[in-house]
Tab-separated table of C-alpha atoms in Angstrom:
chain	number	residue	atom	x	y	z
A	265	MET	CA	-8.626	2.128	-26.194
A	266	ALA	CA	-9.215	5.674	-27.451
A	267	ASP	CA	-6.444	8.242	-27.201
A	268	ARG	CA	-8.626	10.583	-25.153
A	269	ILE	CA	-10.357	9.562	-21.931
A	270	LYS	CA	-14.129	9.959	-22.268
A	271	VAL	CA	-15.661	11.421	-19.088
A	272	LEU	CA	-19.289	11.782	-17.950
A	273	ILE	CA	-20.000	14.366	-15.214
A	274	VAL	CA	-22.864	13.561	-12.816
A	275	ASP	CA	-24.087	16.166	-10.298
A	276	ASP	CA	-27.489	17.611	-9.436
A	277	ASN	CA	-26.041	21.138	-9.298
A	278	GLU	CA	-25.601	22.747	-12.722
A	279	GLU	CA	-22.941	25.173	-11.451
A	280	THR	CA	-20.933	22.261	-10.092
A	281	ARG	CA	-21.188	20.427	-13.414
A	282	ASP	CA	-19.983	23.527	-15.265
A	283	GLY	CA	-17.199	24.085	-12.745
A	284	THR	CA	-15.984	20.517	-13.123
A	285	GLN	CA	-15.956	20.927	-16.890
A	286	ARG	CA	-13.853	24.091	-16.551
A	287	LEU	CA	-11.365	22.243	-14.352
A	288	LEU	CA	-10.743	19.771	-17.157
A	289	GLU	CA	-11.039	21.946	-20.265
A	290	TYR	CA	-7.266	22.302	-20.682
A	291	GLU	CA	-6.521	18.582	-20.286
A	292	ASP	CA	-5.688	17.443	-23.817
A	293	ASN	CA	-6.171	13.748	-23.039
A	294	ILE	CA	-9.630	14.150	-21.471
A	295	GLU	CA	-12.913	14.659	-23.340
A	296	ILE	CA	-16.185	15.539	-21.593
A	297	VAL	CA	-18.825	13.520	-23.443
A	298	GLY	CA	-21.907	14.322	-21.374
A	299	PHE	CA	-23.659	15.401	-18.190
A	300	ALA	CA	-26.307	13.924	-15.893
A	301	GLU	CA	-28.246	15.436	-12.986
A	302	ASN	CA	-28.828	12.234	-10.995
A	303	GLY	CA	-27.851	8.585	-10.834
A	304	LEU	CA	-30.758	7.306	-12.910
A	305	VAL	CA	-29.951	9.623	-15.821
A	306	ALA	CA	-26.277	8.703	-15.425
A	307	ILE	CA	-27.031	5.017	-15.997
A	308	GLU	CA	-28.903	5.841	-19.220
A	309	GLN	CA	-26.069	8.133	-20.351
A	310	VAL	CA	-23.481	5.435	-19.720
A	311	LYS	CA	-25.441	2.996	-21.893
A	312	GLU	CA	-25.671	5.582	-24.681
A	313	LEU	CA	-22.229	7.253	-24.515
A	314	ASP	CA	-20.008	4.437	-23.167
A	315	PRO	CA	-17.690	6.758	-21.192
A	316	ASP	CA	-14.403	5.525	-19.784
A	317	VAL	CA	-14.818	7.377	-16.484
A	318	VAL	CA	-17.822	8.780	-14.602
A	319	LEU	CA	-17.404	11.599	-12.063
A	320	MET	CA	-20.265	10.830	-9.666
A	321	ASP	CA	-21.642	12.998	-6.865
A	322	ILE	CA	-23.095	11.131	-3.861
A	323	ASN	CA	-26.116	13.084	-2.645
A	324	MET	CA	-28.570	13.523	-5.547
A	325	PRO	CA	-32.365	13.248	-5.931
A	326	VAL	CA	-34.128	10.355	-7.707
A	327	MET	CA	-31.074	8.073	-7.388
A	328	ASP	CA	-27.981	8.778	-5.297
A	329	GLY	CA	-24.444	8.254	-6.536
A	330	LEU	CA	-23.659	5.151	-4.487
A	331	THR	CA	-26.744	3.304	-5.749
A	332	ALA	CA	-25.929	4.286	-9.330
A	333	THR	CA	-22.313	3.186	-8.899
A	334	GLN	CA	-23.384	-0.199	-7.599
A	335	GLN	CA	-25.749	-0.663	-10.541
A	336	LEU	CA	-23.098	0.411	-13.066
A	337	LYS	CA	-20.679	-2.115	-11.615
A	338	HIS	CA	-23.066	-4.864	-12.775
A	339	GLU	CA	-24.412	-3.308	-15.972
A	340	ALA	CA	-21.299	-1.500	-17.298
A	341	PRO	CA	-18.266	-3.064	-15.592
A	342	ARG	CA	-15.807	-1.503	-18.040
A	343	THR	CA	-16.766	2.062	-17.034
A	344	GLN	CA	-14.858	3.322	-13.995
A	345	VAL	CA	-16.652	5.512	-11.446
A	346	ILE	CA	-14.954	8.180	-9.340
A	347	ILE	CA	-17.040	9.356	-6.400
A	348	VAL	CA	-16.715	13.129	-5.904
A	349	SER	CA	-18.046	14.417	-2.592
A	350	VAL	CA	-17.707	17.071	0.083
A	351	GLN	CA	-18.076	14.258	2.642
A	352	ASP	CA	-14.408	13.427	3.201
A	353	ASP	CA	-14.399	10.788	5.920
A	354	ALA	CA	-13.628	7.091	6.263
A	355	HIS	CA	-17.303	6.056	6.253
A	356	TYR	CA	-18.067	7.571	2.850
A	357	LEU	CA	-14.726	6.393	1.516
A	358	LYS	CA	-15.494	2.805	2.454
A	359	GLU	CA	-19.072	2.972	1.163
A	360	ALA	CA	-17.804	4.277	-2.169
A	361	PHE	CA	-15.395	1.421	-2.680
A	362	ARG	CA	-17.926	-1.103	-1.425
A	363	ALA	CA	-20.291	0.143	-4.131
A	364	GLY	CA	-17.605	-0.493	-6.735
A	365	ALA	CA	-16.005	2.936	-7.233
A	366	ALA	CA	-12.514	3.086	-8.706
A	367	ASP	CA	-11.589	6.155	-6.649
A	368	PHE	CA	-12.922	8.721	-4.198
A	369	VAL	CA	-11.982	12.405	-4.330
A	370	ALA	CA	-13.039	15.122	-1.932
A	371	LYS	CA	-14.210	18.602	-2.885
A	372	PRO	CA	-12.711	21.094	-3.330
A	373	ILE	CA	-10.196	19.616	-5.757
A	374	THR	CA	-7.656	21.127	-8.146
A	375	SER	CA	-7.622	20.450	-11.870
A	376	ALA	CA	-4.328	18.553	-11.567
A	377	GLU	CA	-5.656	16.318	-8.782
A	378	LEU	CA	-8.859	15.580	-10.686
A	379	ALA	CA	-6.975	14.795	-13.891
A	380	GLN	CA	-4.662	12.434	-12.012
A	381	ALA	CA	-7.646	10.642	-10.463
A	382	ILE	CA	-9.214	10.234	-13.909
A	383	GLU	CA	-5.984	8.827	-15.326
A	384	ARG	CA	-5.680	6.389	-12.403
A	385	ALA	CA	-9.230	5.189	-12.970
A	386	TYR	CA	-8.616	4.861	-16.704
A	387	GLN	CA	-5.655	2.584	-16.017
A	388	ARG	CA	-8.043	0.191	-14.262
A	389	ILE	CA	-10.049	-0.479	-17.425
A	390	PRO	CA	-9.380	-4.069	-18.503
A	391	GLU	CA	-7.798	-4.615	-21.918
A	392	THR	CA	-10.333	-7.329	-22.780
A	393	PRO	CA	-14.093	-6.668	-22.747
A	394	VAL	CA	-15.869	-7.446	-19.494
A	395	ARG	CA	-19.276	-9.059	-19.680
A	396	PRO	CA	-21.999	-7.502	-17.530
A	397	GLU	CA	-22.775	-9.543	-14.466
A	398	ALA	CA	-26.022	-11.487	-14.557
A	399	GLY	CA	-26.923	-10.249	-11.101
A	400	PRO	CA	-25.934	-10.582	-7.459
A	401	ALA	CA	-25.036	-14.016	-6.156
A	402	PRO	CA	-27.748	-15.765	-4.147
A	403	ALA	CA	-27.648	-15.172	-0.412
A	404	PRO	CA	-26.124	-17.978	1.677
A	405	PRO	CA	-28.477	-20.058	3.838
A	406	PRO	CA	-29.108	-18.941	7.444
A	407	GLY	CA	-26.287	-19.810	9.796
A	408	TYR	CA	-23.752	-20.228	6.994
A	409	GLN	CA	-20.243	-19.134	7.953
A	410	VAL	CA	-17.630	-18.182	5.384
A	411	PRO	CA	-14.691	-20.577	5.852
A	412	ARG	CA	-11.386	-19.095	6.961
A	413	PRO	CA	-9.096	-18.758	3.944
A	414	LEU	CA	-6.500	-21.515	3.836
A	415	HIS	CA	-3.880	-19.199	2.422
A	416	GLN	CA	-2.245	-16.648	4.682
A	417	GLY	CA	0.308	-14.220	3.311
A	418	HIS	CA	3.475	-13.100	5.036
A	419	VAL	CA	4.500	-9.791	6.596
A	420	ILE	CA	8.152	-8.804	6.244
A	421	GLY	CA	9.132	-5.855	8.421
A	422	VAL	CA	12.116	-3.741	7.357
A	423	LEU	CA	13.675	-2.025	10.364
A	424	GLY	CA	16.511	0.426	10.825
A	425	PRO	CA	17.932	1.776	14.085
A	426	LYS	CA	18.204	5.333	12.746
A	427	GLY	CA	17.573	7.410	9.662
A	428	GLY	CA	20.048	7.368	6.801
A	429	VAL	CA	20.883	3.645	6.818
A	430	GLY	CA	19.004	3.002	3.552
A	431	LYS	CA	16.045	1.191	5.070
A	432	THR	CA	13.456	2.591	2.664
A	433	LEU	CA	15.639	1.816	-0.350
A	434	VAL	CA	15.927	-1.781	0.861
A	435	ALA	CA	12.176	-2.092	1.554
A	436	VAL	CA	11.153	-0.685	-1.831
A	437	ASN	CA	13.606	-2.796	-3.805
A	438	LEU	CA	12.757	-5.900	-1.785
A	439	GLY	CA	9.097	-5.417	-2.690
A	440	VAL	CA	9.788	-4.791	-6.380
A	441	GLY	CA	12.186	-7.738	-6.451
A	442	MET	CA	9.610	-10.046	-4.846
A	443	ALA	CA	7.073	-9.050	-7.500
A	444	GLN	CA	9.606	-9.743	-10.252
A	445	ALA	CA	10.736	-13.081	-8.845
A	446	ALA	CA	7.223	-14.404	-8.207
A	447	ARG	CA	4.872	-12.916	-10.780
A	448	ASP	CA	2.035	-15.148	-9.619
A	449	LYS	CA	2.197	-13.608	-6.132
A	450	LYS	CA	0.542	-10.424	-4.897
A	451	VAL	CA	3.002	-8.004	-3.278
A	452	LEU	CA	2.158	-4.905	-1.224
A	453	ILE	CA	4.595	-2.327	0.172
A	454	VAL	CA	3.277	-0.464	3.214
A	455	ASP	CA	4.757	2.830	4.373
A	456	GLY	CA	4.920	2.495	8.141
A	457	ASN	CA	6.446	5.945	8.608
A	458	LEU	CA	3.221	7.917	8.997
A	459	PHE	CA	4.856	11.329	9.333
A	460	PHE	CA	7.825	11.229	6.959
A	461	GLY	CA	7.284	8.174	4.761
A	462	ASP	CA	8.843	8.192	1.304
A	463	ILE	CA	7.993	4.970	-0.526
A	464	GLY	CA	5.830	6.968	-2.922
A	465	VAL	CA	8.774	9.241	-3.717
A	466	PHE	CA	11.099	6.263	-4.224
A	467	LEU	CA	8.676	4.864	-6.828
A	468	ASN	CA	7.475	8.199	-8.251
A	469	THR	CA	3.924	7.421	-7.166
A	470	ARG	CA	1.324	9.361	-5.220
A	471	GLY	CA	-1.873	8.176	-3.603
A	472	GLN	CA	-4.867	10.153	-2.446
A	473	TYR	CA	-5.408	7.935	0.589
A	474	SER	CA	-2.850	6.574	2.977
A	475	VAL	CA	-2.094	3.675	5.260
A	476	ALA	CA	-3.441	5.782	8.146
A	477	ASP	CA	-6.843	6.120	6.452
A	478	VAL	CA	-7.018	2.353	5.985
A	479	ALA	CA	-5.938	1.692	9.577
A	480	VAL	CA	-8.739	3.927	10.875
A	481	MET	CA	-11.249	1.813	8.925
A	482	THR	CA	-10.302	-1.206	11.052
A	483	GLY	CA	-11.672	0.599	14.099
A	484	GLU	CA	-15.115	1.138	12.573
A	485	PRO	CA	-18.022	-1.222	13.331
A	486	GLU	CA	-18.082	-2.535	9.749
A	487	GLY	CA	-14.335	-3.122	9.747
A	488	LEU	CA	-12.219	-3.223	6.594
A	489	ASP	CA	-13.141	-5.174	3.484
A	490	ALA	CA	-11.352	-6.143	0.278
A	491	GLU	CA	-13.237	-3.644	-1.891
A	492	SER	CA	-12.284	-0.701	0.323
A	493	LEU	CA	-8.658	-1.808	0.434
A	494	GLU	CA	-8.445	-2.270	-3.330
A	495	GLY	CA	-9.736	1.253	-3.801
A	496	VAL	CA	-6.968	2.919	-1.803
A	497	VAL	CA	-3.870	0.892	-2.725
A	498	VAL	CA	-1.781	2.452	-5.495
A	499	PRO	CA	-0.608	0.199	-8.344
A	500	HIS	CA	2.958	0.538	-9.678
A	501	GLU	CA	4.215	-0.512	-13.092
A	502	SER	CA	6.599	-3.019	-11.483
A	503	GLY	CA	3.653	-5.127	-10.332
A	504	VAL	CA	3.673	-4.145	-6.658
A	505	LYS	CA	0.938	-2.155	-4.959
A	506	LEU	CA	1.528	0.551	-2.371
A	507	LEU	CA	-0.070	1.892	0.779
A	508	VAL	CA	1.621	5.263	1.006
A	509	ALA	CA	2.191	7.610	3.932
A	510	PRO	CA	-0.125	10.569	4.571
A	511	PRO	CA	0.923	13.533	2.394
A	512	ASN	CA	0.720	16.018	5.259
A	513	PRO	CA	1.980	15.106	8.763
A	514	ALA	CA	-0.467	17.611	10.255
A	515	ASP	CA	-3.388	15.558	8.927
A	516	VAL	CA	-2.317	12.171	10.294
A	517	PRO	CA	-5.252	10.684	12.258
A	518	SER	CA	-4.777	8.963	15.583
A	519	VAL	CA	-3.665	5.406	14.786
A	520	SER	CA	-3.160	2.874	17.571
A	521	SER	CA	-1.028	-0.240	17.661
A	522	GLU	CA	-4.220	-2.328	17.811
A	523	MET	CA	-5.501	-0.756	14.588
A	524	MET	CA	-2.220	-1.491	12.842
A	525	VAL	CA	-2.144	-5.116	14.033
A	526	LYS	CA	-5.690	-5.593	12.709
A	527	LEU	CA	-4.626	-4.000	9.447
A	528	PHE	CA	-1.542	-6.200	9.024
A	529	ASN	CA	-3.538	-9.321	9.837
A	530	PHE	CA	-6.129	-8.357	7.222
A	531	LEU	CA	-3.436	-7.595	4.643
A	532	LYS	CA	-2.126	-11.130	5.122
A	533	THR	CA	-5.423	-12.456	3.803
A	534	GLN	CA	-5.239	-10.263	0.691
A	535	TYR	CA	-1.563	-10.394	-0.308
A	536	ASP	CA	1.135	-13.038	-0.489
A	537	TYR	CA	3.912	-10.699	0.656
A	538	VAL	CA	3.432	-7.509	2.683
A	539	ILE	CA	6.637	-5.453	2.976
A	540	VAL	CA	6.480	-2.858	5.775
A	541	ASP	CA	8.928	0.048	5.743
A	542	THR	CA	8.958	1.187	9.367
A	543	ALA	CA	9.976	4.483	10.940
A	544	PRO	CA	13.351	4.697	12.720
A	545	SER	CA	11.624	5.208	16.076
A	546	PHE	CA	9.739	3.195	18.693
A	547	ASP	CA	6.195	4.047	17.637
A	548	ASP	CA	2.937	2.090	17.487
A	549	VAL	CA	3.388	1.177	13.827
A	550	LEU	CA	6.801	-0.346	14.515
A	551	VAL	CA	5.349	-2.316	17.416
A	552	ALA	CA	2.497	-3.598	15.257
A	553	ALA	CA	4.846	-4.516	12.414
A	554	ILE	CA	6.997	-6.575	14.767
A	555	ARG	CA	3.949	-8.255	16.294
A	556	ALA	CA	2.647	-9.220	12.850
A	557	ALA	CA	5.935	-9.914	11.057
A	558	ASP	CA	6.894	-13.406	9.933
A	559	ARG	CA	10.382	-12.116	9.141
A	560	LEU	CA	12.366	-8.991	9.951
A	561	VAL	CA	15.100	-7.421	7.854
A	562	VAL	CA	17.265	-5.170	10.035
A	563	VAL	CA	19.275	-2.653	8.011
A	564	THR	CA	22.376	-0.994	9.424
A	565	THR	CA	25.608	0.561	8.186
A	566	PRO	CA	29.269	0.019	9.184
A	567	THR	CA	29.403	3.157	11.336
A	568	MET	CA	29.663	3.126	15.100
A	569	PRO	CA	26.532	5.244	15.807
A	570	ALA	CA	24.412	2.945	13.623
A	571	LEU	CA	25.946	-0.202	15.103
A	572	LYS	CA	25.450	1.044	18.651
A	573	ASP	CA	21.768	1.723	17.947
A	574	THR	CA	21.401	-1.633	16.178
A	575	ARG	CA	22.647	-3.416	19.269
A	576	ILE	CA	20.005	-1.596	21.322
A	577	LEU	CA	17.374	-2.640	18.771
A	578	PHE	CA	18.424	-6.300	19.015
A	579	SER	CA	18.314	-6.088	22.794
A	580	GLU	CA	14.718	-4.827	22.652
A	581	LEU	CA	13.722	-7.502	20.138
A	582	ALA	CA	15.141	-10.171	22.429
A	583	ALA	CA	13.309	-8.687	25.427
A	584	ALA	CA	10.112	-8.719	23.364
A	585	GLU	CA	10.662	-12.460	22.829
A	586	TYR	CA	10.809	-12.113	19.065
A	587	GLU	CA	12.256	-15.230	17.414
A	588	MET	CA	15.770	-14.055	16.603
A	589	GLU	CA	16.290	-16.743	13.962
A	590	HIS	CA	13.634	-14.973	11.885
A	591	ILE	CA	15.815	-11.862	11.596
A	592	LEU	CA	18.087	-11.116	8.639
A	593	LEU	CA	20.830	-8.595	9.414
A	594	LEU	CA	21.756	-6.543	6.367
A	595	LEU	CA	24.880	-4.377	6.233
A	596	ASN	CA	24.241	-1.516	3.823
A	597	GLN	CA	26.401	1.183	2.203
A	598	VAL	CA	29.605	-0.821	2.560
A	599	ALA	CA	32.513	1.090	1.007
A	600	ALA	CA	35.333	-0.744	-0.748
A	601	ASN	CA	37.847	0.607	1.766
A	602	ASN	CA	35.707	-0.147	4.816
A	603	ARG	CA	37.942	-1.192	7.715
A	604	ILE	CA	35.288	-2.851	9.869
A	605	THR	CA	34.659	-6.389	8.662
A	606	ALA	CA	31.299	-8.142	8.622
A	607	GLU	CA	32.669	-10.693	11.080
A	608	GLN	CA	33.664	-7.952	13.536
A	609	ILE	CA	30.234	-6.363	13.197
A	610	GLY	CA	28.528	-9.709	13.750
A	611	ASN	CA	30.571	-10.278	16.900
A	612	PHE	CA	29.723	-6.790	18.164
A	613	LEU	CA	25.994	-7.270	17.571
A	614	GLY	CA	25.817	-10.915	18.568
A	615	ARG	CA	24.175	-11.681	15.224
A	616	PRO	CA	25.830	-12.773	11.956
A	617	VAL	CA	25.628	-10.443	8.979
A	618	ALA	CA	23.425	-12.207	6.414
A	619	LEU	CA	24.239	-9.926	3.505
A	620	GLU	CA	26.382	-6.927	2.555
A	621	ILE	CA	25.228	-4.304	0.072
A	622	PRO	CA	28.002	-2.126	-1.348
A	623	LEU	CA	27.898	1.647	-1.556
A	624	ASP	CA	26.282	2.277	-4.930
A	625	PRO	CA	26.783	5.561	-6.820
A	626	LEU	CA	23.509	4.964	-8.697
A	627	ALA	CA	21.409	4.684	-5.534
A	628	ASP	CA	20.719	8.408	-5.120
A	629	GLU	CA	20.226	8.846	-8.862
A	630	THR	CA	17.546	6.153	-9.030
A	631	VAL	CA	15.780	7.562	-5.970
A	632	ASN	CA	15.663	11.010	-7.565
A	633	ARG	CA	14.199	9.469	-10.737
A	634	GLY	CA	11.714	7.351	-8.808
A	635	ALA	CA	13.129	4.197	-10.402
A	636	PRO	CA	13.797	0.943	-8.483
A	637	LEU	CA	17.527	0.302	-8.128
A	638	ILE	CA	17.028	-3.456	-8.458
A	639	LYS	CA	15.844	-3.003	-12.062
A	640	GLN	CA	19.033	-1.229	-13.167
A	641	ASP	CA	21.941	-2.752	-15.089
A	642	ALA	CA	23.986	-4.788	-12.603
A	643	ARG	CA	27.176	-3.880	-14.490
A	644	ARG	CA	26.671	-0.225	-13.540
A	645	ALA	CA	24.943	-0.680	-10.180
A	646	PRO	CA	26.902	-2.924	-7.774
A	647	ALA	CA	23.980	-3.123	-5.313
A	648	VAL	CA	21.672	-4.886	-7.792
A	649	ARG	CA	22.996	-8.426	-7.319
A	650	PRO	CA	23.005	-8.272	-3.485
A	651	LEU	CA	19.453	-6.884	-3.540
A	652	ALA	CA	18.377	-9.769	-5.778
A	653	GLU	CA	20.103	-12.143	-3.363
A	654	LEU	CA	18.142	-10.579	-0.492
A	655	VAL	CA	14.905	-11.308	-2.359
A	656	GLN	CA	15.858	-14.971	-2.671
A	657	MET	CA	16.956	-15.180	0.969
A	658	VAL	CA	13.636	-13.789	2.203
A	659	ARG	CA	11.583	-16.038	-0.075
A	660	GLN	CA	13.538	-19.155	0.865
A	661	SER	CA	13.336	-18.279	4.554
A	662	ILE	CA	9.550	-17.949	4.374
A	663	GLU	CA	8.869	-20.887	2.095
A	664	ALA	CA	10.980	-23.203	4.241
A	665	VAL	CA	8.265	-22.995	6.926
A	666	PRO	CA	4.994	-24.867	6.210
A	667	GLU	CA	2.145	-22.430	5.689
A	668	ALA	CA	-0.021	-24.153	8.299
A	669	ALA	CA	2.588	-23.342	10.931
A	670	GLU	CA	2.345	-19.600	10.243
A	671	GLU	CA	-0.484	-18.249	12.395
A	672	THR	CA	-1.995	-14.814	12.172
A	673	LEU	CA	-1.356	-12.913	15.382
A	674	SER	CA	-4.391	-11.914	17.370
A	675	GLU	CA	-4.632	-8.479	18.899
A	676	GLU	CA	-3.883	-9.964	22.309
A	677	SER	CA	-0.853	-12.059	21.389
A	678	HIS	CA	1.817	-9.407	21.678
A	679	PRO	CA	5.048	-9.306	23.699
A	680	LYS	CA	4.698	-8.417	27.357
A	681	ARG	CA	8.248	-7.405	28.156
A	682	GLY	CA	10.639	-4.709	27.057
A	683	LEU	CA	9.917	-1.411	25.353
A	684	PHE	CA	7.769	-3.073	22.662
A	685	GLY	CA	5.579	-4.645	25.319
A	686	LEU	CA	4.952	-1.270	26.921
A	687	LEU	CA	4.070	0.345	23.612
A	688	GLY	CA	1.838	-2.552	22.647
A	689	ARG	CA	-0.508	-2.227	25.595
A	690	SER	CA	-3.774	-0.390	25.066
């Protein structure tokens, strides 16, 4: 691949084309190789200039951006298209990804945001040449129904009774560890804390679209499809993909428990393992995660406030008729001089402690660097080996149950009792 990213700008407005060029003129790794005023000209320019990335407007005469994107997907599959539009809503977002776009950015946009989007799209270019597709597949015969996929992935919810117990650190490192341990499996980490989620910070990754945007798509008539999902998940170098939290709590759309259950059920069909980092509060996302989860990892610390709240959490899970044998209790931040034993904690909570993770001086350092703790040197980071053990425990727990016995929850099959039952009702 060339050192500089070759970019083609497509917009019917000359001032907009010039403005976009000015936004990128100080980016040393980006080269503007051409311009086009509509989709038809863009297709010819792509054939002639072979750009890495196309910045494509939607509403243009002669041929609109979505039609051109769809055609380029077949004729020039190596070239990545970023849809650039003033229409910033879920409908246009989904249509863009359905057409084959690598990303969708809304105007107005800063130079830094645009450059980051171009770099993300560039990373999607395959290392080996991709042959153009011969054409669309033939339509199925009338009455044909797509068979239900035999494979269903697994949702693992990571819960904590309060903030500060290390729940996000556990969720992130569990996801990265699952991707390392099973490289043939697809792993997704979902930030279930819509207002103050931090999985992107923990992995030094940002996404333009969030889990809330995807959840809203499930409520639309067309629903959510694989192309739209693939366009909004954020890849990480560890092999996992992320659905991050909204960047601004003020912009979080209204997301119901039903939307989140639909989302989790759909994610099961696309990924082998879906790790959900929940918020430390009884909200709709937590309810949906519990309704969809095949396993729960409950994270607590050996402090009385955390243990008291954990006991309340277990009481609510029992009232919600969740299968308690599918819960792993994890004791985090255990100091060497801790006076409360795991056995005493298990007796207090009525659940045995499955695993202890020691207080690790490198934990905060790795978070500040955006580096997974589980990938550090175990000789310097005492939490690494227990985190790796947690990965194996979760995998063995899931794989011990035949896949046919794991059923995707319907929107109606939620608990009827307890606080979760109340939150789950529409």
